[in-house]
CSV table of C-alpha atoms in Angstrom, one decimal:
chain,number,residue,atom,x,y,z
A,1,MET,CA,0.0,0.0,0.0
A,2,ALA,CA,2.8,2.4,0.9
A,3,GLN,CA,4.5,1.6,-2.4
A,4,ALA,CA,1.3,2.4,-4.3
A,5,ILE,CA,1.0,5.8,-2.5
A,6,LYS,CA,4.6,6.5,-3.2
A,7,LYS,CA,4.2,5.7,-6.9
A,8,GLN,CA,1.1,7.9,-7.2
A,9,ALA,CA,2.9,10.7,-5.4
A,10,LEU,CA,5.8,10.3,-7.9
A,11,GLY,CA,3.3,10.5,-10.8
A,12,ARG,CA,1.9,13.7,-9.4
A,13,GLY,CA,5.4,15.1,-8.9
A,14,LEU,CA,6.3,14.4,-12.5
A,15,SER,CA,3.0,16.0,-13.6
A,16,ALA,CA,4.1,19.2,-11.9
A,17,LEU,CA,7.5,18.9,-13.7
A,18,LEU,CA,5.8,18.7,-17.1
A,19,LYS,CA,3.8,21.8,-16.3
A,20,ASP,CA,6.9,23.9,-15.7
A,21,PRO,CA,7.8,25.8,-18.9
A,22,GLU,CA,11.4,25.8,-17.8
A,23,ASN,CA,11.4,22.0,-18.0
A,24,ASP,CA,9.7,21.6,-21.3
A,25,ILE,CA,11.0,18.2,-22.6
A,26,LYS,CA,11.1,17.8,-26.4
A,27,SER,CA,13.6,15.1,-26.9
A,28,VAL,CA,15.2,12.2,-24.9
A,29,THR,CA,18.4,14.3,-24.6
A,30,ASP,CA,16.7,17.2,-22.7
A,31,LYS,CA,17.2,17.7,-19.0
A,32,ASN,CA,14.9,15.5,-16.8
A,33,ALA,CA,13.9,13.5,-19.9
A,34,ASP,CA,14.9,10.3,-18.2
A,35,LYS,CA,12.4,11.1,-15.4
A,36,VAL,CA,9.6,11.5,-17.8
A,37,VAL,CA,10.0,9.3,-20.9
A,38,GLY,CA,8.9,5.8,-20.2
A,39,ASN,CA,7.4,6.6,-16.8
A,40,ILE,CA,3.8,6.6,-15.6
A,41,ILE,CA,2.5,10.1,-15.1
A,42,GLU,CA,-1.0,11.4,-14.2
A,43,LEU,CA,-2.1,13.6,-17.1
A,44,GLU,CA,-5.2,15.7,-17.3
A,45,LEU,CA,-7.7,14.3,-19.8
A,46,ASP,CA,-8.1,17.7,-21.5
A,47,VAL,CA,-4.4,17.8,-22.6
A,48,ILE,CA,-4.6,14.5,-24.5
A,49,GLU,CA,-5.9,14.5,-28.1
A,50,ILE,CA,-7.1,11.5,-29.9
A,51,ASN,CA,-4.6,9.7,-32.2
A,52,PRO,CA,-5.6,10.2,-35.9
A,53,PHE,CA,-3.7,7.0,-36.6
A,54,GLN,CA,-6.0,5.0,-34.3
A,55,PRO,CA,-7.0,1.8,-36.2
A,56,ARG,CA,-10.1,1.1,-34.1
A,57,SER,CA,-13.2,2.9,-35.4
A,58,ASN,CA,-16.0,1.0,-33.6
A,59,PHE,CA,-16.5,1.3,-29.9
A,60,ASN,CA,-19.3,-0.6,-28.3
A,61,GLU,CA,-21.2,1.7,-26.0
A,62,GLU,CA,-22.3,-1.0,-23.7
A,63,THR,CA,-18.8,-2.3,-23.0
A,64,LEU,CA,-17.5,1.3,-22.6
A,65,GLN,CA,-20.1,1.8,-19.9
A,66,GLU,CA,-19.0,-1.4,-18.2
A,67,LEU,CA,-15.4,-0.3,-18.3
A,68,ALA,CA,-16.4,3.1,-16.9
A,69,THR,CA,-18.1,1.4,-14.0
A,70,SER,CA,-15.0,-0.7,-13.3
A,71,ILE,CA,-12.8,2.4,-13.5
A,72,LYS,CA,-15.1,4.2,-10.9
A,73,GLN,CA,-14.6,1.3,-8.6
A,74,LEU,CA,-11.0,0.3,-9.2
A,75,GLY,CA,-9.4,3.1,-11.1
A,76,VAL,CA,-7.5,2.8,-14.4
A,77,ILE,CA,-5.4,-0.4,-13.9
A,78,GLN,CA,-3.5,-0.2,-17.2
A,79,PRO,CA,-2.0,3.2,-18.1
A,80,ILE,CA,-2.6,4.6,-21.6
A,81,THR,CA,0.4,5.5,-23.8
A,82,VAL,CA,0.9,9.0,-25.2
A,83,ARG,CA,3.5,10.9,-27.1
A,84,LYS,CA,4.5,14.5,-26.2
A,85,LEU,CA,3.5,17.0,-28.9
A,86,ASP,CA,4.3,20.3,-27.3
A,87,PHE,CA,4.3,22.0,-23.9
A,88,ASN,CA,1.6,20.3,-21.8
A,89,LYS,CA,0.1,18.8,-25.0
A,90,TYR,CA,-0.1,15.1,-25.8
A,91,GLN,CA,-1.4,12.7,-28.4
A,92,LEU,CA,-2.8,9.2,-27.6
A,93,ILE,CA,-0.9,6.3,-29.0
A,94,SER,CA,-2.9,3.5,-27.5
A,95,GLY,CA,-5.7,3.1,-24.9
A,96,GLU,CA,-8.6,5.0,-26.5
A,97,ARG,CA,-11.2,2.7,-24.8
A,98,ARG,CA,-9.7,3.5,-21.4
A,99,LEU,CA,-9.5,7.2,-22.2
A,100,ARG,CA,-13.2,7.3,-23.3
A,101,ALA,CA,-14.3,5.2,-20.3
A,102,ALA,CA,-12.3,7.5,-18.0
A,103,LYS,CA,-14.2,10.5,-19.4
A,104,ILE,CA,-17.5,8.7,-18.9
A,105,ALA,CA,-16.5,7.8,-15.3
A,106,GLY,CA,-15.9,11.5,-14.7
A,107,LEU,CA,-12.1,11.3,-14.1
A,108,ASN,CA,-10.0,14.4,-14.6
A,109,VAL,CA,-6.6,12.7,-14.8
A,110,ILE,CA,-5.4,9.3,-16.2
A,111,PRO,CA,-2.2,7.4,-15.7
A,112,SER,CA,-0.1,7.6,-18.8
A,113,TYR,CA,3.2,6.3,-20.3
A,114,ILE,CA,5.0,9.2,-21.9
A,115,ARG,CA,6.9,8.7,-25.1
A,116,ILE,CA,8.6,11.0,-27.6
A,117,ALA,CA,8.2,10.0,-31.2
A,118,ASP,CA,7.8,11.4,-34.7
A,119,ASP,CA,4.6,10.9,-36.7
A,120,ASN,CA,5.8,7.8,-38.5
A,121,GLU,CA,7.0,6.1,-35.4
A,122,SER,CA,3.8,7.1,-33.6
A,123,LEU,CA,1.8,5.5,-36.4
A,124,VAL,CA,3.8,2.3,-36.1
A,125,MET,CA,3.6,2.2,-32.3
A,126,ALA,CA,-0.2,2.9,-32.4
A,127,LEU,CA,-0.9,0.2,-35.0
A,128,VAL,CA,1.4,-2.4,-33.5
A,129,GLU,CA,0.3,-1.9,-29.9
A,130,ASN,CA,-3.4,-2.0,-30.9
A,131,ILE,CA,-3.0,-5.1,-33.0
A,132,GLN,CA,-1.2,-6.9,-30.2
A,133,ARG,CA,-3.2,-5.6,-27.2
A,134,HIS,CA,-6.8,-5.1,-28.3
A,135,ASP,CA,-9.6,-7.1,-29.8
A,136,LEU,CA,-9.7,-5.4,-33.1
A,137,ASP,CA,-12.0,-7.0,-35.7
A,138,PRO,CA,-10.3,-8.6,-38.7
A,139,ILE,CA,-11.0,-5.7,-41.0
A,140,GLU,CA,-9.5,-3.2,-38.6
A,141,ILE,CA,-6.4,-5.4,-38.3
A,142,ALA,CA,-6.2,-5.6,-42.1
A,143,LEU,CA,-6.6,-1.8,-42.5
A,144,SER,CA,-3.8,-1.4,-39.9
A,145,TYR,CA,-1.5,-3.6,-41.9
A,146,GLN,CA,-2.4,-1.7,-45.1
A,147,ARG,CA,-1.6,1.6,-43.5
A,148,LEU,CA,1.8,0.3,-42.5
A,149,ILE,CA,2.4,-0.6,-46.1
A,150,ASP,CA,1.0,2.6,-47.6
A,151,GLU,CA,2.2,5.2,-45.2
A,152,ILE,CA,5.4,3.7,-43.7
A,153,GLN,CA,6.3,1.5,-46.7
A,154,LEU,CA,6.9,-1.5,-44.5
A,155,THR,CA,7.1,-4.8,-46.4
A,156,GLN,CA,5.1,-7.8,-45.1
A,157,GLU,CA,8.4,-9.3,-43.9
A,158,GLN,CA,9.2,-6.1,-41.9
A,159,MET,CA,5.6,-6.1,-40.5
A,160,SER,CA,6.1,-9.7,-39.5
A,161,ASP,CA,9.1,-8.7,-37.4
A,162,ARG,CA,7.4,-5.7,-35.8
A,163,VAL,CA,4.1,-7.4,-34.8
A,164,GLY,CA,5.3,-10.9,-34.2
A,165,LYS,CA,3.0,-12.5,-36.7
A,166,LYS,CA,3.8,-14.9,-39.6
A,167,ARG,CA,3.9,-13.3,-43.0
A,168,SER,CA,1.2,-15.7,-44.2
A,169,THR,CA,-1.1,-14.5,-41.4
A,170,ILE,CA,-0.5,-10.9,-42.4
A,171,ALA,CA,-1.2,-11.8,-46.1
A,172,ASN,CA,-4.5,-13.5,-45.1
A,173,TYR,CA,-5.7,-10.3,-43.3
A,174,LEU,CA,-4.7,-8.1,-46.2
A,175,ARG,CA,-6.6,-10.3,-48.7
A,176,LEU,CA,-9.9,-9.5,-46.8
A,177,LEU,CA,-9.7,-6.0,-48.2
A,178,LYS,CA,-10.4,-7.4,-51.6
A,179,LEU,CA,-13.9,-8.4,-50.5
A,180,ASP,CA,-17.0,-6.4,-51.4
A,181,PRO,CA,-17.5,-3.5,-48.8
A,182,ILE,CA,-20.8,-5.1,-47.8
A,183,ILE,CA,-19.0,-8.3,-46.8
A,184,GLN,CA,-16.3,-6.4,-45.0
A,185,THR,CA,-19.0,-4.6,-43.0
A,186,GLY,CA,-20.5,-8.1,-42.2
A,187,ILE,CA,-17.2,-9.2,-40.8
A,188,ARG,CA,-16.8,-6.0,-38.7
A,189,ASP,CA,-20.3,-6.4,-37.4
A,190,GLY,CA,-19.8,-10.1,-36.6
A,191,PHE,CA,-22.3,-11.5,-39.0
A,192,ILE,CA,-19.6,-13.7,-40.5
A,193,SER,CA,-16.2,-14.7,-39.5
A,194,MET,CA,-12.8,-14.2,-41.0
A,195,GLY,CA,-12.9,-17.8,-42.2
A,196,HIS,CA,-16.1,-17.1,-44.1
A,197,GLY,CA,-14.4,-14.1,-45.7
A,198,ARG,CA,-11.4,-16.1,-46.7
A,199,ALA,CA,-13.6,-18.6,-48.4
A,200,LEU,CA,-15.3,-15.9,-50.4
A,201,ILE,CA,-12.1,-14.2,-51.6
A,202,SER,CA,-11.6,-16.7,-54.5
A,203,ILE,CA,-14.9,-15.5,-56.1
A,204,GLU,CA,-14.1,-12.5,-58.4
A,205,ASP,CA,-17.7,-11.6,-59.3
A,206,GLU,CA,-18.8,-9.2,-56.5
A,207,ASP,CA,-22.5,-9.9,-57.3
A,208,VAL,CA,-21.9,-13.6,-56.7
A,209,GLN,CA,-19.8,-12.8,-53.6
A,210,THR,CA,-22.7,-10.8,-52.0
A,211,ALA,CA,-25.3,-13.4,-53.0
A,212,ILE,CA,-23.3,-16.2,-51.2
A,213,TYR,CA,-22.8,-13.8,-48.3
A,214,GLN,CA,-26.5,-13.3,-48.0
A,215,LYS,CA,-27.0,-17.1,-48.1
A,216,ILE,CA,-24.4,-17.5,-45.3
A,217,VAL,CA,-26.2,-15.1,-43.1
A,218,SER,CA,-29.7,-16.2,-43.8
A,219,GLN,CA,-28.9,-19.9,-43.4
A,220,ASN,CA,-26.3,-19.5,-40.7
A,221,LEU,CA,-23.8,-21.6,-42.8
A,222,SER,CA,-20.6,-22.8,-41.2
A,223,VAL,CA,-17.2,-22.0,-42.7
A,224,ARG,CA,-16.9,-25.6,-44.1
A,225,GLU,CA,-20.4,-25.3,-45.7
A,226,THR,CA,-19.4,-22.0,-47.2
A,227,GLU,CA,-16.2,-23.5,-48.6
A,228,SER,CA,-18.2,-26.3,-50.2
A,229,LEU,CA,-20.7,-23.8,-51.7
A,230,VAL,CA,-17.8,-21.7,-53.2
A,231,LYS,CA,-16.2,-24.9,-54.5
A,232,THR,CA,-19.4,-25.9,-56.2
A,233,HIS,CA,-19.8,-22.5,-57.8
A,234,GLN,CA,-16.2,-22.5,-59.1
A,235,GLU,CA,-16.5,-26.0,-60.6
A,236,GLY,CA,-19.6,-24.8,-62.4
A,237,LEU,CA,-17.5,-22.2,-64.2
A,238,LYS,CA,-15.0,-24.7,-65.6
A,239,PRO,CA,-15.5,-25.7,-69.2
A,240,LYS,CA,-16.7,-29.3,-69.7
A,241,VAL,CA,-14.0,-31.6,-70.8
A,242,GLY,CA,-14.6,-34.9,-72.4
A,243,LYS,CA,-15.8,-36.7,-75.5
A,244,THR,CA,-18.9,-35.3,-77.1
A,245,SER,CA,-21.5,-38.0,-77.4
A,246,LYS,CA,-22.5,-38.7,-81.0
A,247,SER,CA,-26.0,-39.5,-82.0
A,248,PRO,CA,-26.4,-43.0,-83.2
A,249,SER,CA,-26.6,-43.6,-87.0
A,250,PRO,CA,-30.1,-44.1,-88.3
A,251,PHE,CA,-29.1,-47.3,-90.0
A,252,SER,CA,-26.1,-49.6,-90.4
A,253,VAL,CA,-24.6,-51.7,-93.2
A,254,SER,CA,-24.1,-55.4,-92.3
A,255,GLU,CA,-20.9,-57.2,-92.9
A,256,SER,CA,-22.7,-59.5,-95.4
A,257,ASP,CA,-23.9,-56.5,-97.4
A,258,LYS,CA,-20.3,-55.1,-97.5
A,259,LYS,CA,-19.0,-58.6,-98.6
A,260,GLU,CA,-21.6,-58.8,-101.4
A,261,ILE,CA,-20.5,-55.4,-102.8
A,262,ALA,CA,-16.8,-56.3,-102.4
A,263,THR,CA,-17.4,-59.6,-104.2
A,264,THR,CA,-19.3,-58.0,-107.1
A,265,LEU,CA,-16.6,-55.3,-107.6
A,266,GLY,CA,-13.7,-57.6,-106.9
A,267,ALA,CA,-12.2,-55.1,-104.5
A,268,LYS,CA,-12.1,-54.4,-100.8
A,269,ILE,CA,-14.4,-51.5,-99.9
A,270,ASP,CA,-15.0,-49.2,-96.9
A,271,VAL,CA,-18.5,-47.9,-95.9
A,272,LYS,CA,-19.0,-44.9,-93.6
A,273,ILE,CA,-22.4,-43.6,-92.4
A,274,GLU,CA,-22.9,-40.2,-90.7
A,275,ALA,CA,-25.5,-39.4,-88.0
A,276,ASN,CA,-27.7,-37.7,-90.5
A,277,GLY,CA,-27.9,-40.9,-92.6
A,278,LYS,CA,-25.6,-39.7,-95.3
A,279,GLY,CA,-22.5,-41.8,-96.1
A,280,LYS,CA,-19.9,-42.9,-98.6
A,281,ILE,CA,-18.4,-46.0,-100.1
A,282,THR,CA,-14.7,-46.0,-100.8
A,283,ILE,CA,-13.5,-48.4,-103.5
A,284,PRO,CA,-9.7,-48.6,-103.8
A,285,PHE,CA,-8.0,-49.6,-107.1
A,286,LYS,CA,-4.5,-50.8,-107.9
A,287,SER,CA,-4.0,-49.3,-111.4
A,288,GLU,CA,-5.7,-47.7,-114.4
A,289,ALA,CA,-6.6,-51.1,-115.7
A,290,ASP,CA,-8.1,-52.1,-112.4
A,291,PHE,CA,-10.0,-48.8,-112.3
A,292,GLN,CA,-11.4,-49.5,-115.8
A,293,ARG,CA,-12.4,-53.0,-114.7
A,294,ILE,CA,-14.3,-51.6,-111.7
A,295,LEU,CA,-15.9,-48.9,-113.8
A,296,ALA,CA,-17.1,-51.5,-116.4
A,297,LEU,CA,-18.7,-53.6,-113.6
A,298,ILE,CA,-20.6,-50.6,-112.3
A,299,LYS,CA,-21.8,-49.6,-115.7
A,300,GLY,CA,-23.0,-53.2,-116.1
């Protein structure tokens, strides 16, 4: 208990230090920076601005009220993280739910870790800390990864190192952003899971995507059932491969008939009949004399 009181007193003392214009700390090399940067300090809520890089955009009001009730009873157990912008001015890096709940609870101050960072590093810290420490929905996580690519030019390999996730995991999240916006909203709102979304990605036609999405929701299909439905659709798009069945010939020539013609002409013959009933008889000959012989037999 004595240690807790001492820690709180230290936090209040550092708060006073930060309000002294003669001790305005702007970099880690400034005087007293070691007493501030990385330490927990009680900051007034009105000197903290919301982080524009915050990946979370949906805040459940019911859970915020529950957190506010907990804060009223127990206080803010886990400090938020802020970066120093200017004299007595800070920007939130992580902990927006706690900050919002603290305001609802009527607090004037909140325990905060102080950091000094440029905009790029602040963005990286905000995204990485939120991905690792909060229950962002899959689309929010995907958007966070995409921002690291677009704004910081991090590769998937570099992101893998920063967030401690496999590159394949990051790639799977990013692929969700290829889905129709309606489906992305469905994932954010919890109507379907990330697994459902991954199954739908292979369908390029957005109309078909949304049609299957509606079926998933209305019939409460599992991920496995969705994968089977998508597979059936994809197989239906493949061209049919195989032998084309031919219609049977309307009649046939018996071997005895062929033999009779061959005997009459004194030559081996070949008879072919098409499906429409048309056909041809091929009569080979060995020489001009043989041809004349066959011709004489035909003329009779």
